[in-house]
Coordinates of C-alpha atoms and ligand atoms in Angstrom, one line a residue:
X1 CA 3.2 59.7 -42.7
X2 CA 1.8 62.9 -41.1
X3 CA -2.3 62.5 -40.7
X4 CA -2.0 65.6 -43.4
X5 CA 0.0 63.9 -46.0
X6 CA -2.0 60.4 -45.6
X7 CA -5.3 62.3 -46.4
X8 CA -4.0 64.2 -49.8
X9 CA -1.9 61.1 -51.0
X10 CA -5.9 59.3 -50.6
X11 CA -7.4 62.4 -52.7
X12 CA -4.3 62.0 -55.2
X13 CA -5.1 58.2 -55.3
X14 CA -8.5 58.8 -56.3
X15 CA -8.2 61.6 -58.1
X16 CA -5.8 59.4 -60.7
X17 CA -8.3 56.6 -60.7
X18 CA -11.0 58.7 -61.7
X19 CA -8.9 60.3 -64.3
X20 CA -7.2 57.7 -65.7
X21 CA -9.9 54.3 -65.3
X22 CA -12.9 53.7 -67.0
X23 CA -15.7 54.9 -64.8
X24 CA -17.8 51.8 -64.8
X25 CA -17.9 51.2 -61.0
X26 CA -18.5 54.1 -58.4
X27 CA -16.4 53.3 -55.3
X28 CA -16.6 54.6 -52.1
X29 CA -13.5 56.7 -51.2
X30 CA -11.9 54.5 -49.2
X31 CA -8.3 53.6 -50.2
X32 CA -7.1 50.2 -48.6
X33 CA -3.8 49.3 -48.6
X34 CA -3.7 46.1 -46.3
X35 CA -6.4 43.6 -44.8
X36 CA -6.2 40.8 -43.0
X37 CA -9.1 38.2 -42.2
X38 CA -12.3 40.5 -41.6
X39 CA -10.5 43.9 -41.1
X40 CA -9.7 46.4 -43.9
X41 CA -7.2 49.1 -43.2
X42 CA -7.2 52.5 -45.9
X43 CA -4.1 53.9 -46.2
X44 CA -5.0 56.8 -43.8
X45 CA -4.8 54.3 -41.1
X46 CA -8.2 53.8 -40.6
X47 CA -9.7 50.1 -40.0
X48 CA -13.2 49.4 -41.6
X49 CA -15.0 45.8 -41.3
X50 CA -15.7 44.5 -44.5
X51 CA -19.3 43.8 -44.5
X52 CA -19.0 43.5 -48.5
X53 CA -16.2 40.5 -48.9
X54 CA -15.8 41.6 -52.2
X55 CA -19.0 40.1 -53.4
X56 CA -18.4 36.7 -51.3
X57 CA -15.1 36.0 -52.9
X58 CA -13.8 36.3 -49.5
X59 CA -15.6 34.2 -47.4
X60 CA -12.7 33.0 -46.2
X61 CA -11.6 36.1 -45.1
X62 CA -8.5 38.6 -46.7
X63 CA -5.0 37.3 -46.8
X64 CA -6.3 33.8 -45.3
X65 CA -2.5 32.3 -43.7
X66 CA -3.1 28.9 -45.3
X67 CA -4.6 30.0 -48.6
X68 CA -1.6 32.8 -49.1
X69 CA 0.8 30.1 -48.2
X70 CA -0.5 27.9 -51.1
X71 CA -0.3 30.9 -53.6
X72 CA 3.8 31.4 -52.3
X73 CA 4.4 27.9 -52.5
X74 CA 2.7 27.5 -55.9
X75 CA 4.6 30.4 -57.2
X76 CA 8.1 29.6 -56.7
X77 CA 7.7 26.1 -58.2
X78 CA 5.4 26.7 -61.3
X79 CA 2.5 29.1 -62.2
X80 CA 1.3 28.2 -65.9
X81 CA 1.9 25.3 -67.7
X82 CA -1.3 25.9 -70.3
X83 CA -3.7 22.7 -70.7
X84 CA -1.4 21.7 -73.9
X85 CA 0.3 19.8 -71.0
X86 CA -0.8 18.6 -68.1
X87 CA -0.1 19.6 -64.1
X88 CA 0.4 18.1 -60.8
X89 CA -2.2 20.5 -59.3
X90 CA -4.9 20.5 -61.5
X91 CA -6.1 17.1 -61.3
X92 CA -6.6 17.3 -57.2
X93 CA -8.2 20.3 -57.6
X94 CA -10.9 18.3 -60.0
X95 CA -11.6 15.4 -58.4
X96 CA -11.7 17.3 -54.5
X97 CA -14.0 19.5 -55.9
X98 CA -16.4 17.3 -58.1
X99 CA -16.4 15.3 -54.5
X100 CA -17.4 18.3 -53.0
X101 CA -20.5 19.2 -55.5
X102 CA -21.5 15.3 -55.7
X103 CA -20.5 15.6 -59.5
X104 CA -18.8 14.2 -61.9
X105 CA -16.4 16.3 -64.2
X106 CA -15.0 19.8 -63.4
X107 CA -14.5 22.8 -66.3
X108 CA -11.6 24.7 -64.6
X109 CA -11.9 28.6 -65.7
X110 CA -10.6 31.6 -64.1
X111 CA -13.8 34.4 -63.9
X112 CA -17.5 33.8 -63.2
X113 CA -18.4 35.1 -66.4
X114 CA -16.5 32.6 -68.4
X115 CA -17.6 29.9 -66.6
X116 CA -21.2 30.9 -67.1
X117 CA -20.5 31.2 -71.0
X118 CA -19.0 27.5 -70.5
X119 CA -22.1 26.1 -69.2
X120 CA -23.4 27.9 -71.9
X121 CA -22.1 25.9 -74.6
X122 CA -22.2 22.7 -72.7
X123 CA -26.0 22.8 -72.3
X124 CA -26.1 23.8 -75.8
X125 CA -24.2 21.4 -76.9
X126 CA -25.8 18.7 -74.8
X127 CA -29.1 20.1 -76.0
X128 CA -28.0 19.0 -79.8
X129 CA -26.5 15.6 -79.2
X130 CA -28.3 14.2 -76.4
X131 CA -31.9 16.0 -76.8
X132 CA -31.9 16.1 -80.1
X133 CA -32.8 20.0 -80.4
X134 CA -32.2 20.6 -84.3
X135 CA -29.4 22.7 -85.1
X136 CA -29.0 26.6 -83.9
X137 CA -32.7 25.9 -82.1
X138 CA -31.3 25.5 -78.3
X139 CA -33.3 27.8 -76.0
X140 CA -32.3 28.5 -72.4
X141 CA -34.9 29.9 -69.8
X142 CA -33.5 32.8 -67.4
X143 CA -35.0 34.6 -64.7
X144 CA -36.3 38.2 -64.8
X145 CA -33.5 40.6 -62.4
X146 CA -30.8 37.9 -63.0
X147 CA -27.1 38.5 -63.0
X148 CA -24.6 36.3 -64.1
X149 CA -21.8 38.6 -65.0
X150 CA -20.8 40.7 -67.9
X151 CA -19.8 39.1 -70.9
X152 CA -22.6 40.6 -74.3
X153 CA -24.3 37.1 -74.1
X154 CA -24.8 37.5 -70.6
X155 CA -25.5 41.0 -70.5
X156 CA -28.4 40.1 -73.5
X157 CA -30.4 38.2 -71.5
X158 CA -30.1 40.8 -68.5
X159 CA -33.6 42.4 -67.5
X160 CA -31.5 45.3 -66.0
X161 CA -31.1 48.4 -68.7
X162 CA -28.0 49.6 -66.9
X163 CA -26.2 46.1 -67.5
X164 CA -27.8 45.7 -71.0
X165 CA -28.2 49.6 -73.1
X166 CA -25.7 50.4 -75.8
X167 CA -24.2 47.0 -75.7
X168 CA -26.1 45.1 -78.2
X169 CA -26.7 43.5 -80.6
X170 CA -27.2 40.4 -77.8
X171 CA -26.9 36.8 -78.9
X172 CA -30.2 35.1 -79.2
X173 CA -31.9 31.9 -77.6
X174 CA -32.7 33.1 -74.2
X175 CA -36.2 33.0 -72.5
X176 CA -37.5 35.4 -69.5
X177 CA -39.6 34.9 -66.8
X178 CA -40.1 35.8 -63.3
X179 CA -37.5 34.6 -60.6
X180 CA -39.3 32.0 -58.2
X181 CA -42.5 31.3 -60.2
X182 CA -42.4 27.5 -61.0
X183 CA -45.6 28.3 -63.5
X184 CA -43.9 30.6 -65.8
X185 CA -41.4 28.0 -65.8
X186 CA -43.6 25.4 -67.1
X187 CA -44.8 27.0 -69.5
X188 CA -42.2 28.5 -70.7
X189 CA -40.3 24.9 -71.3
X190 CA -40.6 23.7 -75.0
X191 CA -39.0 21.1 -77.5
X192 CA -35.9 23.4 -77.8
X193 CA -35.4 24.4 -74.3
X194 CA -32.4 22.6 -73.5
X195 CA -31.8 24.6 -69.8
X196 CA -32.8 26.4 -67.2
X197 CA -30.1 28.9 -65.9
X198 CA -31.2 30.4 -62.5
X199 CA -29.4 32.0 -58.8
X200 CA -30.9 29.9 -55.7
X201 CA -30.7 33.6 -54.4
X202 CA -30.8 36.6 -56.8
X203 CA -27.8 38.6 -55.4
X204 CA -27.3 41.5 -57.0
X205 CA -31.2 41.4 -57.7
X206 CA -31.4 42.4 -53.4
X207 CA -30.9 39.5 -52.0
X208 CA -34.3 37.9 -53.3
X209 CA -35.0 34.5 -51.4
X210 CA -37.4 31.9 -53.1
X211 CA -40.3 30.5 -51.3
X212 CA -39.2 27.5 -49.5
X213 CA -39.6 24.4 -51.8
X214 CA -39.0 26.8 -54.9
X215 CA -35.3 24.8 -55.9
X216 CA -37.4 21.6 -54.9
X217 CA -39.9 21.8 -57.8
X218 CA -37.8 23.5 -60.1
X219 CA -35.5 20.2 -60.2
X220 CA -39.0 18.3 -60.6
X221 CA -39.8 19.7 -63.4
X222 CA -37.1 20.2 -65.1
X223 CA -36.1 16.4 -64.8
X224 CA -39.7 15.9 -65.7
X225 CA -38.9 17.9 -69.4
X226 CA -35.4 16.8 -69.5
X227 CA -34.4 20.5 -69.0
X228 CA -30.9 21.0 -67.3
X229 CA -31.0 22.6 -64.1
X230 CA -27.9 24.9 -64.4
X231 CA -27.8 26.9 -60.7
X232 CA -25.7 29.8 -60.5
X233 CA -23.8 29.6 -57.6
X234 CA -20.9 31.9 -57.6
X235 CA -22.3 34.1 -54.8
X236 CA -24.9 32.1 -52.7
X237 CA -22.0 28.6 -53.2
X238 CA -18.8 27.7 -51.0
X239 CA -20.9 28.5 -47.5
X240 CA -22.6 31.7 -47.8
X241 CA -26.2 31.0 -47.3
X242 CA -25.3 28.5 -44.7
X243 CA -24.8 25.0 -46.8
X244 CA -21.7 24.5 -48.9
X245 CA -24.0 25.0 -51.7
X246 CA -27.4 26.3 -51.4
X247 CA -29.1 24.0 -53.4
X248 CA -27.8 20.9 -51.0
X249 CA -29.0 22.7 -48.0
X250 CA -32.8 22.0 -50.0
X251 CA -31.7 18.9 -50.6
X252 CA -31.5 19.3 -54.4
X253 CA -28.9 17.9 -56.9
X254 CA -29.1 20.3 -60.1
X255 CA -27.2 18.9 -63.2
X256 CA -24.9 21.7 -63.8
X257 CA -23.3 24.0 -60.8
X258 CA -21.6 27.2 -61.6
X259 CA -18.6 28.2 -58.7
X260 CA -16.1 31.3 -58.7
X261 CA -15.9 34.5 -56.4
X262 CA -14.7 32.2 -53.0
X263 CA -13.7 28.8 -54.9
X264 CA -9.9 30.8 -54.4
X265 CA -10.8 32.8 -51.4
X266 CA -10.4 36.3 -53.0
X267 CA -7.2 35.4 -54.2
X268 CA -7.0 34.7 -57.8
X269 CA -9.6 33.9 -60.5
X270 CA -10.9 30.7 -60.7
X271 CA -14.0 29.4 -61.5
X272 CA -15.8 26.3 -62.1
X273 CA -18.6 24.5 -64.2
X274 CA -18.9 21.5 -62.2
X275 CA -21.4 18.6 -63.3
X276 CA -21.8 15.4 -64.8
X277 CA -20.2 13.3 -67.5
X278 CA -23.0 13.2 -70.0
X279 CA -23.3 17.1 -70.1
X280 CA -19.2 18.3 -69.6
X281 CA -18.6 15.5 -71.9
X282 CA -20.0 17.1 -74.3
X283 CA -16.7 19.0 -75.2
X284 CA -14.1 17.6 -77.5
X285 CA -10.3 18.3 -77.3
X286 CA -10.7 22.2 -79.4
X287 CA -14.1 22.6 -78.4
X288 CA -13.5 25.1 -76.1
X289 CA -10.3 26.2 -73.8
X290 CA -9.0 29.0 -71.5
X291 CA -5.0 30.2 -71.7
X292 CA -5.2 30.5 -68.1
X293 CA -7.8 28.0 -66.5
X294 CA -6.7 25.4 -64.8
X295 CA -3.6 26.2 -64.2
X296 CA -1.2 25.1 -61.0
X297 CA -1.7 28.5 -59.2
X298 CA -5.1 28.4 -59.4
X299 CA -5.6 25.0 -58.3
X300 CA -3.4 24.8 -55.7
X301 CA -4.9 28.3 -54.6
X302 CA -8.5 27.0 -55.0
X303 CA -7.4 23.5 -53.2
X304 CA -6.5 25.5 -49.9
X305 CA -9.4 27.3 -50.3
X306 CA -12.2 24.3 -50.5
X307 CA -10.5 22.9 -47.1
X308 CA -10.6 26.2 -45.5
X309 CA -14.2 26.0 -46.0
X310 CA -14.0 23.0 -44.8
X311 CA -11.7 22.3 -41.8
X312 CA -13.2 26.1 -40.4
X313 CA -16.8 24.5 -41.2
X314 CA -17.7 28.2 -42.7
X315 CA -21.3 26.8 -43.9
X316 CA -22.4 25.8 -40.2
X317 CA -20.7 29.2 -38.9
X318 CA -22.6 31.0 -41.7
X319 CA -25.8 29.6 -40.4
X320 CA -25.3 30.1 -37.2
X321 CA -24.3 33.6 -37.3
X322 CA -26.6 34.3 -39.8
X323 CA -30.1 33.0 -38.2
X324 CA -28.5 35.3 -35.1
X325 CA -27.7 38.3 -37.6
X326 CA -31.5 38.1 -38.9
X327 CA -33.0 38.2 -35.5
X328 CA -30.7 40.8 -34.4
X329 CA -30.8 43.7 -37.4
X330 CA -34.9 42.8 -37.3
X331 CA -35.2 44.4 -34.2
X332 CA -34.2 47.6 -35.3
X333 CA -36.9 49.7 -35.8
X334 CA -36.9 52.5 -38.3
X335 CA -39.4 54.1 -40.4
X336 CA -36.8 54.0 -43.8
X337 CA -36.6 49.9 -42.9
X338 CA -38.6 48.0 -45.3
X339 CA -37.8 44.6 -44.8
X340 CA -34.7 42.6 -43.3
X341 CA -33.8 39.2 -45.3
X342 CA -31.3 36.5 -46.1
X343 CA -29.7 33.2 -45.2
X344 CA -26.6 32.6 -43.5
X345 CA -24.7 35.4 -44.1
X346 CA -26.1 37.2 -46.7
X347 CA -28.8 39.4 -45.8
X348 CA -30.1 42.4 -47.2
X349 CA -32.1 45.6 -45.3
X350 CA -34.1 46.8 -47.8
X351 CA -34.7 50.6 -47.3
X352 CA -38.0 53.0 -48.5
X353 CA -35.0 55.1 -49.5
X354 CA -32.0 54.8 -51.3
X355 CA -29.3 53.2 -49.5
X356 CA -25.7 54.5 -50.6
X357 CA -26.5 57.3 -48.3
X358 CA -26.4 54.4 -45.3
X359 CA -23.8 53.1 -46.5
X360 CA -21.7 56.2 -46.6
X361 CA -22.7 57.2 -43.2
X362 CA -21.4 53.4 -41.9
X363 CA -18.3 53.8 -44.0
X364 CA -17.8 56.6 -41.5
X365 CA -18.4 54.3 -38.7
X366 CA -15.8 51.8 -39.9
X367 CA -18.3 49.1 -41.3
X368 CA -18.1 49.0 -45.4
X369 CA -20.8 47.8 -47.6
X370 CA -22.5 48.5 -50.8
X371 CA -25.8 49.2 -52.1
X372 CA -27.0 46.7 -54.5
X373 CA -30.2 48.1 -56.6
X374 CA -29.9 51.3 -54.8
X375 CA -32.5 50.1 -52.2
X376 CA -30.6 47.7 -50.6
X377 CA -28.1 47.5 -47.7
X378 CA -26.0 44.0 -48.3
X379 CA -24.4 42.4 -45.5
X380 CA -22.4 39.9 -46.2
X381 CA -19.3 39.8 -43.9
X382 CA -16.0 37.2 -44.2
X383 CA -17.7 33.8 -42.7
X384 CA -14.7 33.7 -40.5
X385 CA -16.2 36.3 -38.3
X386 CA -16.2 36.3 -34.8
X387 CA -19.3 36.5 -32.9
X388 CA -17.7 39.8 -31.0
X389 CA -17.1 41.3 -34.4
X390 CA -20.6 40.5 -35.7
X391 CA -22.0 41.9 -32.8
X392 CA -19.4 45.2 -33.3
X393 CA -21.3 45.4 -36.8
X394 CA -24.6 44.9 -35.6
X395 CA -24.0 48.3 -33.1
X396 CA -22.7 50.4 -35.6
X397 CA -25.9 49.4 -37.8
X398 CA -28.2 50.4 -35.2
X399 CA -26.3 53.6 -34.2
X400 CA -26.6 54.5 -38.1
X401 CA -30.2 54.2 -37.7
X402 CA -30.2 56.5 -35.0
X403 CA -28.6 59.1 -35.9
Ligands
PLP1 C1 -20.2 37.7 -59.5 C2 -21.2 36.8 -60.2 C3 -21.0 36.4 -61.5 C4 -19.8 36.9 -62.4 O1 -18.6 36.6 -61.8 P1 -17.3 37.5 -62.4 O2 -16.2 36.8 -61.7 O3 -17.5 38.9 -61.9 O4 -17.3 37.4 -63.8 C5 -21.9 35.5 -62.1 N1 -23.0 35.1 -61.4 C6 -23.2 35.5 -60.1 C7 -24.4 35.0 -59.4 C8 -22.3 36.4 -59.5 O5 -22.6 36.8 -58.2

C-alpha cells in the first residue's frame, strides 16, 4: 500500500469507529494491525513500543509463541464445554494456580469485573454463615480513588464521578475511606463488616504506592476483626510490581486474591478469585456460575501463561528493570515533573500539567502510553523487555522532555 493510501485507510478506520462505537474510551490514533512481544506495528507501517501492555494484560508480551500455541492447540480440539460438564483443562489450570497464590480453591471467570463481583458474593456470603452478620447487613470497606472495573456495583462504590454519574441507583453495603490509612481502617470495621476490598497499588488512581508495612498491618488487623482481606490484584498480580503477587513480595497472605488482565497473557479473558476453602466454599452448585468461565481455552490459555511467568522469571526481571527504570526516569529534570514512582515495572511520572499532551508527543516518537487521571504518565512496558529496549524508551522520554 502507497504511504498515501495507508494514511486515509487509518483516517477511514477511525473515522468508522468514532461513528459507529460508543464513545466511552478516547484512543489515541494509532491503528495497529500486528504486534509481536514488546513492538506494536499501526497499519501505516509504523512500529511504536508499547509502554501501556494494555493495562498489564500483557506482561508477557503480544502474540507470546508458547501462549498462542496453547490457544491453536486448544482450539482445534475443544473450546467450550460449559461447567454442566466437566474438562480436561480446567482442573490443571486450578490446582497450578491455587499452588501459585498458596490457596486453596480457584473461581474461574473470564473478566476482572466479574471476578470482583464473585468475591463479592463470597465474602458476603461468608460474612452470613461463618460470621454470623444477620441477614442483608454484610458491609465491605473500600478505599477512596479505587478501581475495580465497571460493573453498577462496582461503579457504586467508585469515588471517581466520571466512573459513577448517571449510572445509579448503586447497590448498597460499601464503606469509604482513604487508600493507605490503617486508622480509618480500624475504625471503620464493625459487627457487619465482613471484608476489606483494596489494590496493593491504586492503578488507575496514579500509580499510588502505600507506605511500606501498609499491606503488613492491614492483614493484622483485619485477622484481628475477622475481616477478609480481599486484595485486588488484577493489575499490580502475575509480576508487575516485581513479586508474582505484590502482596507476597511484603510477605503477606490476604484471604481472598483477585487475578485477570495477564493470568492469559492478553489473550483471552480469564479471571480468577483465588482463596481458601472456608470462604469459596461458600458457594453451592446454582449459587453462582459463568457460561464461559472456566472453560478449556481459557485454561489451557491461562496455563501457558502462569509458566511463562514463570520459566521467563518476569517478577525478578520486573524488579530488576524496574529499580533501574526508577533511577533512570528520576534523573530527568523538568520543571512540569512532579514526582517519579512505582515498583517493578509500573511507574508513574506525575506531571504539574496534564499528561495526554506527553503522551501524544511520545506516540510521535514511537513509544505508546496513556494518561491515567490526566496527570499521570504510566509506564508499564511487556516484562519481557529487553534491557536495550528499556533503555530505547528511557531516551525517547527524556528527548520528549526536551523538546
Ligand atoms: C482492570 C482492572 C479491573 C477490571 O478488569 P476488567 O477485565 O477490565 O473487567 C479490576 N481491578 C483492577 C485493579 C484493574 O486494574
Amino acid at each position: 500500500m502507497a504511504e498515501s493510501d495507508a494514511r486515509s485507510r487509518a483516517e477511514e478506520l477511525i473515522h468508522l469507529e468514532d461513528r459507529w462505537g460508543a464513545h466511552n474510551y478516547r484512543p489515541l490514533d494509532v491503528v495497529i494491525d500486528h504486534a509481536q512481544g514488546v513492538w506494536a506495528y499501526d497499519i501505516e507501517g509504523n512500529r511504536y513500543l508499547d509502554c501501556l501492555s494494555a493495562y498489564s494484560a500483557l506482561n508477557q508480551g503480544h502474540c507470546h509463541p508458547r501462549i498462542h500455541q496453547a490457544l491453536l492447540e486448544q482450539a482445534s480440539r475443544v473450546t467450550l464445554t460449559s461447567r454442566a460438564f466437566r474438562n480436561d483443562q480446567l482442573p490443571l489450570f486450578e490446582a497450578e494456580l491455587a499452588d501459585m497464590c498458596r490457596m486453596e480453591m480457584v473461581l474461574p471467570m473470564n473478566t476482572g469485573a466479574e471476578a470482583v463481583e464473585s468475591a463479592i458474593k463470597a465474602v458476603r456470603r461468608w460474612g452470613y454463615a461463618k460470621k454470623g452478620i444477620a441477614p442483608g447487613e454484610a458491609e465491605i470497606i473500600v478505599c477512596d480513588n479505587n478501581f475495580h472495573g465497571r460493573t453498577t456495583t462496582i461503579v457504586g462504590f467508585s469515588s471517581e464521578p466520571l466512573y459513577r454519574d448517571g449510572f445509579g441507583p448503586f447497590t448498597p453495603g460499601f464503606v469509604n475511606i482513604p487508600f493507605g490509612d490503617t486508622e480509618a481502617l480500624e475504625e471503620a470495621i464493625t459487627p457487619n463488616t465482613c471484608a476489606f476490598l483494596f489494590e496493593p497499588i491504586q492503578c488507575e488512581a496514579g500509580i499510588l504506592v502505600p507506605r511500606d508495612g501498609y499491606l503488613r498491618d492491614v492483614a493484622e488487623i483485619c485477622r484481628r476483626n475477622r475481616v477478609l482481606m480481599v486484595a485486588d490484584e488484577i493489575q499490580t498480580g502475575l509480576g508487575r510490581t516485581g513479586n508474582l503477587l505484590t502482596c507476597h513480595g511484603e510477605g503477606v497472605q490476604p484471604d481472598v486474591f483477585i487475578l485477570g488482565k495477564a493470568l492469559s497473557g492478553g489473550v483471552y479473558p480469564v479471571s480468577a478469585v483465588v482463596s481458601t476453602r472456608e470462604i469459596l466454599g461458600v458457594f453451592r452448585p446454582g449459587s453462582h456460575g459463568s457460561t464461559y468461565g472456566g472453560n478449556p481455552l481459557a485454561c489451557a490459555v491461562a496455563r501457558a501463561a502462569l509458566r511463562v511467568i514463570l520459566d521467563e522469571q518476569l517478577p525478578e526481571r520486573s524488579e530488576e528493570l524496574g529499580t533501574w527504570l526508577l533511577y533512570e526516569l528520576r534523573k530527568i529534570q523538568h520543571p512540569h515533573i512532579k514526582e517519579v514512582r512505582g515498583r517493578g515495572l509500573l511507574v508513574g511520572i506525575e506531571l504539574f500539567v496534564p499528561a495526554r499532551s506527553y503522551c501524544e508527543r511520545l506516540k510521535e516518537l514511537g513509544l505508546l502510553c496513556k494518561e491515567t487521571h490526566d496527570y499521570v504518565i504510566r509506564l508499564a512496558p511487556p516484562l519481557v523487555i529487553s534491557r536495550e529496549d528499556l533503555a530505547w524508551s528511557v531516551a525517547q522520554i527524556r528527548q520528549a522532555f526536551s523538546m
